[in-house]
């Protein structure tokens, strides 16, 4: 497959490159201008930016292209997984903390 064929195929699934680029950068600018952006860790920023990149592909190209949805979910799952190893991380069910032996444990809410 030559580069022209690759670009034609990507255009069908991801839409026009310039349209996608503009939307993707606009979405990322909104995220970067939020009050919490400076406090995020690099992996959180990357997961958000890559998810927005995939969202822009969905909005600019073929919204039924499942791989874009799968990729977006995967970046969020990577961040969730990393957060679940960090002391003080919270979710709606459990919080995570190191016990007196230094091992990670989950703590039921309210306990």
CSV table of N, CA and C in Angstrom, one decimal:
chain,number,residue,atom,x,y,z
A,1,UNK,N,0.9,-1.2,0.0
A,1,UNK,CA,0.0,0.0,0.0
A,1,UNK,C,0.9,1.2,0.0
A,2,UNK,N,0.7,2.1,-1.0
A,2,UNK,CA,1.5,3.3,-1.0
A,2,UNK,C,0.9,4.5,-0.1
A,3,UNK,N,1.6,5.5,0.0
A,3,UNK,CA,1.2,6.6,0.9
A,3,UNK,C,-0.2,7.2,0.5
A,4,UNK,N,-0.4,7.4,-0.8
A,4,UNK,CA,-1.6,7.9,-1.3
A,4,UNK,C,-2.8,7.0,-1.0
A,5,UNK,N,-2.6,5.7,-1.1
A,5,UNK,CA,-3.7,4.8,-0.7
A,5,UNK,C,-4.0,4.8,0.8
A,6,UNK,N,-2.9,4.9,1.6
A,6,UNK,CA,-3.1,5.0,3.0
A,6,UNK,C,-3.8,6.3,3.4
A,7,UNK,N,-3.4,7.4,2.8
A,7,UNK,CA,-4.1,8.7,3.1
A,7,UNK,C,-5.6,8.7,2.7
A,8,UNK,N,-5.9,8.1,1.5
A,8,UNK,CA,-7.2,8.0,1.1
A,8,UNK,C,-8.1,7.1,2.0
A,9,UNK,N,-7.5,6.0,2.5
A,9,UNK,CA,-8.2,5.1,3.5
A,9,UNK,C,-8.4,5.9,4.8
A,10,UNK,N,-7.4,6.6,5.3
A,10,UNK,CA,-7.6,7.3,6.5
A,10,UNK,C,-8.6,8.4,6.4
A,11,UNK,N,-8.7,9.1,5.2
A,11,UNK,CA,-9.6,10.1,5.0
A,11,UNK,C,-11.1,9.6,5.1
A,12,UNK,N,-11.3,8.3,4.7
A,12,UNK,CA,-12.6,7.7,4.7
A,12,UNK,C,-13.0,7.5,6.2
A,13,UNK,N,-12.1,7.0,7.0
A,13,UNK,CA,-12.4,6.7,8.4
A,13,UNK,C,-12.3,7.9,9.3
A,14,UNK,N,-11.3,8.8,9.1
A,14,UNK,CA,-11.0,9.8,10.0
A,14,UNK,C,-11.4,11.2,9.5
A,15,UNK,N,-11.9,11.3,8.3
A,15,UNK,CA,-12.3,12.6,7.8
A,15,UNK,C,-11.2,13.4,7.3
A,16,UNK,N,-11.5,14.6,6.8
A,16,UNK,CA,-10.5,15.5,6.3
A,16,UNK,C,-9.5,15.9,7.4
A,17,UNK,N,-8.2,15.8,7.0
A,17,UNK,CA,-7.1,16.0,8.0
A,17,UNK,C,-7.2,17.4,8.6
A,18,UNK,N,-7.4,18.4,7.8
A,18,UNK,CA,-7.4,19.8,8.3
A,18,UNK,C,-8.6,20.1,9.2
A,19,UNK,N,-9.8,19.5,8.8
A,19,UNK,CA,-10.9,19.6,9.7
A,19,UNK,C,-10.7,18.9,11.0
A,20,UNK,N,-10.2,17.7,11.0
A,20,UNK,CA,-9.9,17.0,12.2
A,20,UNK,C,-8.8,17.7,13.0
A,21,UNK,N,-7.8,18.2,12.4
A,21,UNK,CA,-6.7,18.9,13.2
A,21,UNK,C,-7.3,20.2,13.9
A,22,UNK,N,-8.1,20.9,13.2
A,22,UNK,CA,-8.7,22.1,13.8
A,22,UNK,C,-9.6,21.8,15.0
A,23,UNK,N,-10.4,20.8,14.9
A,23,UNK,CA,-11.3,20.4,16.0
A,23,UNK,C,-10.5,19.8,17.1
A,24,UNK,N,-9.6,18.9,16.8
A,24,UNK,CA,-8.7,18.3,17.8
A,24,UNK,C,-8.0,19.3,18.6
A,25,UNK,N,-7.4,20.3,18.0
A,25,UNK,CA,-6.6,21.4,18.7
A,25,UNK,C,-7.6,22.2,19.5
A,26,UNK,N,-8.8,22.5,19.0
A,26,UNK,CA,-9.7,23.3,19.8
A,26,UNK,C,-10.2,22.5,21.1
A,27,UNK,N,-10.4,21.3,20.9
A,27,UNK,CA,-10.8,20.5,22.1
A,27,UNK,C,-9.7,20.4,23.1
A,28,UNK,N,-8.5,20.2,22.7
A,28,UNK,CA,-7.3,20.2,23.6
A,28,UNK,C,-7.1,21.5,24.2
A,29,UNK,N,-7.3,22.6,23.5
A,29,UNK,CA,-7.1,23.9,24.1
A,29,UNK,C,-8.1,24.1,25.3
A,30,UNK,N,-9.4,23.7,25.1
A,30,UNK,CA,-10.3,23.7,26.2
A,30,UNK,C,-9.8,23.0,27.4
A,31,UNK,N,-9.3,21.8,27.2
A,31,UNK,CA,-8.8,21.0,28.3
A,31,UNK,C,-7.6,21.7,29.0
A,32,UNK,N,-6.7,22.2,28.2
A,32,UNK,CA,-5.5,22.8,28.7
A,32,UNK,C,-5.8,24.1,29.5
A,33,UNK,N,-6.9,24.7,29.2
A,33,UNK,CA,-7.3,26.0,29.8
A,33,UNK,C,-8.1,25.8,31.1
A,34,UNK,N,-8.4,24.5,31.4
A,34,UNK,CA,-9.2,24.2,32.6
A,34,UNK,C,-8.4,24.5,33.9
A,35,UNK,N,-9.0,24.7,35.0
A,35,UNK,CA,-8.4,25.1,36.3
A,35,UNK,C,-7.5,23.9,36.8
A,36,UNK,N,-7.8,22.7,36.5
A,36,UNK,CA,-7.1,21.5,37.0
A,36,UNK,C,-6.0,21.1,36.2
A,37,UNK,N,-5.8,21.6,34.9
A,37,UNK,CA,-4.8,21.0,34.0
A,37,UNK,C,-3.4,21.0,34.6
A,38,UNK,N,-3.0,22.1,35.2
A,38,UNK,CA,-1.7,22.2,35.7
A,38,UNK,C,-1.4,21.2,36.9
A,39,UNK,N,-2.5,20.7,37.5
A,39,UNK,CA,-2.3,19.8,38.6
A,39,UNK,C,-2.3,18.3,38.1
A,40,UNK,N,-2.6,18.1,36.9
A,40,UNK,CA,-2.6,16.7,36.4
A,40,UNK,C,-1.2,16.1,36.2
A,41,UNK,N,-1.1,14.8,36.3
A,41,UNK,CA,0.2,14.2,36.0
A,41,UNK,C,0.2,13.9,34.5
A,42,UNK,N,1.4,13.7,34.0
A,42,UNK,CA,1.7,13.6,32.6
A,42,UNK,C,0.8,12.5,32.0
A,43,UNK,N,0.6,11.3,32.6
A,43,UNK,CA,-0.2,10.3,32.1
A,43,UNK,C,-1.7,10.7,32.0
A,44,UNK,N,-2.2,11.5,32.9
A,44,UNK,CA,-3.5,12.0,32.9
A,44,UNK,C,-3.7,12.9,31.7
A,45,UNK,N,-2.8,13.8,31.5
A,45,UNK,CA,-2.9,14.8,30.4
A,45,UNK,C,-2.8,14.0,29.1
A,46,UNK,N,-2.0,13.0,29.0
A,46,UNK,CA,-1.8,12.3,27.7
A,46,UNK,C,-3.1,11.5,27.4
A,47,UNK,N,-3.7,10.9,28.4
A,47,UNK,CA,-4.9,10.1,28.2
A,47,UNK,C,-6.1,11.1,27.8
A,48,UNK,N,-6.1,12.2,28.4
A,48,UNK,CA,-7.2,13.2,28.0
A,48,UNK,C,-6.9,13.7,26.6
A,49,UNK,N,-5.7,14.1,26.3
A,49,UNK,CA,-5.4,14.6,24.9
A,49,UNK,C,-5.6,13.5,23.8
A,50,UNK,N,-5.2,12.3,24.1
A,50,UNK,CA,-5.4,11.2,23.1
A,50,UNK,C,-6.9,10.9,23.0
A,51,UNK,N,-7.6,11.0,24.1
A,51,UNK,CA,-9.1,10.7,24.0
A,51,UNK,C,-9.8,11.8,23.1
A,52,UNK,N,-9.3,13.1,23.3
A,52,UNK,CA,-9.9,14.2,22.6
A,52,UNK,C,-9.5,14.0,21.1
A,53,UNK,N,-8.3,13.6,20.8
A,53,UNK,CA,-7.9,13.3,19.4
A,53,UNK,C,-8.8,12.3,18.8
A,54,UNK,N,-9.1,11.2,19.5
A,54,UNK,CA,-10.0,10.2,19.0
A,54,UNK,C,-11.4,10.7,18.9
A,55,UNK,N,-11.8,11.5,19.8
A,55,UNK,CA,-13.2,12.1,19.7
A,55,UNK,C,-13.3,13.0,18.5
A,56,UNK,N,-12.2,13.8,18.2
A,56,UNK,CA,-12.2,14.6,17.0
A,56,UNK,C,-12.3,13.8,15.7
A,57,UNK,N,-11.7,12.6,15.7
A,57,UNK,CA,-11.8,11.7,14.6
A,57,UNK,C,-13.2,11.2,14.4
A,58,UNK,N,-13.9,10.9,15.5
A,58,UNK,CA,-15.3,10.4,15.5
A,58,UNK,C,-16.1,11.6,14.9
A,59,UNK,N,-15.9,12.8,15.4
A,59,UNK,CA,-16.8,13.9,15.0
A,59,UNK,C,-16.4,14.4,13.6
A,60,UNK,N,-15.2,14.1,13.1
A,60,UNK,CA,-14.8,14.6,11.8
A,60,UNK,C,-15.0,13.5,10.7
A,61,UNK,N,-14.9,12.3,11.1
A,61,UNK,CA,-14.9,11.2,10.1
A,61,UNK,C,-16.1,10.3,10.3
A,62,UNK,N,-15.8,9.0,10.3
A,62,UNK,CA,-16.9,8.0,10.3
A,62,UNK,C,-17.2,7.7,11.8
A,63,UNK,N,-18.3,8.2,12.3
A,63,UNK,CA,-18.7,8.0,13.7
A,63,UNK,C,-19.0,6.5,14.0
A,64,UNK,N,-19.1,5.7,13.0
A,64,UNK,CA,-19.4,4.2,13.2
A,64,UNK,C,-18.1,3.4,13.2
A,65,UNK,N,-16.9,4.1,13.1
A,65,UNK,CA,-15.7,3.4,13.0
A,65,UNK,C,-15.3,3.0,14.5
A,66,UNK,N,-15.6,1.7,14.8
A,66,UNK,CA,-15.5,1.2,16.2
A,66,UNK,C,-14.1,1.4,16.8
A,67,UNK,N,-13.1,1.3,16.0
A,67,UNK,CA,-11.7,1.3,16.5
A,67,UNK,C,-11.4,2.7,17.2
A,68,UNK,N,-12.0,3.8,16.7
A,68,UNK,CA,-11.8,5.1,17.3
A,68,UNK,C,-12.4,5.0,18.7
A,69,UNK,N,-13.6,4.5,18.9
A,69,UNK,CA,-14.3,4.4,20.2
A,69,UNK,C,-13.4,3.5,21.1
A,70,UNK,N,-12.9,2.4,20.6
A,70,UNK,CA,-12.1,1.4,21.4
A,70,UNK,C,-10.9,2.1,21.9
A,71,UNK,N,-10.2,2.8,21.0
A,71,UNK,CA,-9.0,3.5,21.3
A,71,UNK,C,-9.2,4.5,22.4
A,72,UNK,N,-10.3,5.3,22.3
A,72,UNK,CA,-10.6,6.3,23.2
A,72,UNK,C,-10.8,5.7,24.6
A,73,UNK,N,-11.6,4.6,24.7
A,73,UNK,CA,-11.8,3.9,25.9
A,73,UNK,C,-10.5,3.4,26.5
A,74,UNK,N,-9.6,2.9,25.7
A,74,UNK,CA,-8.3,2.3,26.1
A,74,UNK,C,-7.5,3.4,26.8
A,75,UNK,N,-7.4,4.6,26.3
A,75,UNK,CA,-6.6,5.6,26.9
A,75,UNK,C,-7.2,6.0,28.3
A,76,UNK,N,-8.4,6.0,28.4
A,76,UNK,CA,-9.1,6.3,29.7
A,76,UNK,C,-8.8,5.2,30.7
A,77,UNK,N,-8.9,3.9,30.2
A,77,UNK,CA,-8.6,2.8,31.0
A,77,UNK,C,-7.1,2.8,31.5
A,78,UNK,N,-6.2,3.2,30.6
A,78,UNK,CA,-4.8,3.3,31.1
A,78,UNK,C,-4.6,4.2,32.2
A,79,UNK,N,-5.3,5.4,32.1
A,79,UNK,CA,-5.2,6.4,33.2
A,79,UNK,C,-5.9,5.9,34.5
A,80,UNK,N,-7.0,5.2,34.3
A,80,UNK,CA,-7.7,4.7,35.5
A,80,UNK,C,-6.8,3.6,36.2
A,81,UNK,N,-6.2,2.8,35.4
A,81,UNK,CA,-5.3,1.7,36.0
A,81,UNK,C,-4.2,2.3,36.7
A,82,UNK,N,-3.6,3.4,36.1
A,82,UNK,CA,-2.4,4.0,36.8
A,82,UNK,C,-2.9,4.7,38.1
A,83,UNK,N,-4.0,5.4,38.1
A,83,UNK,CA,-4.5,6.0,39.3
A,83,UNK,C,-4.8,5.0,40.4
A,84,UNK,N,-5.3,3.8,40.0
A,84,UNK,CA,-5.6,2.8,41.0
A,84,UNK,C,-4.4,2.3,41.8
A,85,UNK,N,-3.2,2.7,41.4
A,85,UNK,CA,-2.0,2.3,42.1
A,85,UNK,C,-1.5,3.4,42.9
A,86,UNK,N,-2.1,4.6,43.0
A,86,UNK,CA,-1.6,5.7,43.6
A,86,UNK,C,-2.3,6.0,45.0
A,87,UNK,N,-1.5,6.2,46.0
A,87,UNK,CA,-2.0,6.5,47.3
A,87,UNK,C,-3.0,7.7,47.3
A,88,UNK,N,-4.2,7.5,47.9
A,88,UNK,CA,-5.1,8.6,47.9
A,88,UNK,C,-6.1,8.7,46.8
A,89,UNK,N,-5.9,7.8,45.8
A,89,UNK,CA,-6.9,7.8,44.7
A,89,UNK,C,-8.3,7.4,45.1
A,90,UNK,N,-9.3,8.0,44.6
A,90,UNK,CA,-10.7,7.7,45.0
A,90,UNK,C,-11.5,7.3,43.8
A,91,UNK,N,-12.5,6.5,44.1
A,91,UNK,CA,-13.5,6.3,43.1
A,91,UNK,C,-14.9,6.1,43.8
A,92,UNK,N,-15.9,5.9,43.1
A,92,UNK,CA,-17.2,5.9,43.8
A,92,UNK,C,-17.4,4.7,44.7
A,93,UNK,N,-16.6,3.7,44.7
A,93,UNK,CA,-16.8,2.5,45.5
A,93,UNK,C,-15.7,2.3,46.5
A,94,UNK,N,-14.4,2.5,46.1
A,94,UNK,CA,-13.3,2.3,47.0
A,94,UNK,C,-12.3,3.4,46.9
A,95,UNK,N,-11.4,3.4,47.9
A,95,UNK,CA,-10.3,4.3,47.8
A,95,UNK,C,-9.0,3.4,48.0
A,96,UNK,N,-7.9,3.9,47.5
A,96,UNK,CA,-6.7,3.1,47.5
A,96,UNK,C,-5.7,3.7,48.5
A,97,UNK,N,-5.0,2.9,49.3
A,97,UNK,CA,-4.0,3.3,50.2
A,97,UNK,C,-3.0,2.2,50.5
A,98,UNK,N,-1.8,2.6,50.9
A,98,UNK,CA,-0.8,1.6,51.3
A,98,UNK,C,-1.1,1.3,52.8
A,99,UNK,N,-1.0,0.0,53.1
A,99,UNK,CA,-1.2,-0.4,54.5
A,99,UNK,C,0.1,-0.3,55.2
A,100,UNK,N,0.2,-0.7,56.5
A,100,UNK,CA,1.4,-0.5,57.3
A,100,UNK,C,2.6,-1.2,56.8
A,101,UNK,N,2.4,-2.2,56.0
A,101,UNK,CA,3.5,-3.0,55.4
A,101,UNK,C,3.9,-2.5,54.0
A,102,UNK,N,3.3,-1.4,53.6
A,102,UNK,CA,3.6,-0.8,52.3
A,102,UNK,C,2.9,-1.4,51.1
A,103,UNK,N,2.0,-2.4,51.3
A,103,UNK,CA,1.3,-3.0,50.2
A,103,UNK,C,0.0,-2.2,49.9
A,104,UNK,N,-0.4,-2.2,48.6
A,104,UNK,CA,-1.6,-1.5,48.2
A,104,UNK,C,-2.8,-2.2,48.7
A,105,UNK,N,-3.8,-1.5,49.1
A,105,UNK,CA,-5.0,-2.1,49.5
A,105,UNK,C,-6.2,-1.2,49.1
A,106,UNK,N,-7.3,-1.8,49.0
A,106,UNK,CA,-8.5,-1.0,48.7
A,106,UNK,C,-9.3,-0.9,50.0
A,107,UNK,N,-9.9,0.3,50.2
A,107,UNK,CA,-10.6,0.6,51.4
A,107,UNK,C,-12.1,0.9,51.0
A,108,UNK,N,-13.0,0.1,51.5
A,108,UNK,CA,-14.4,0.3,51.2
A,108,UNK,C,-14.8,1.8,51.7
A,109,UNK,N,-15.6,2.4,50.9
A,109,UNK,CA,-16.0,3.8,51.4
A,109,UNK,C,-16.7,3.6,52.7
A,110,UNK,N,-16.4,4.5,53.6
A,110,UNK,CA,-17.1,4.5,54.9
A,110,UNK,C,-16.4,3.6,56.0
A,111,UNK,N,-15.3,2.9,55.5
A,111,UNK,CA,-14.6,2.1,56.5
A,111,UNK,C,-13.2,2.6,56.9
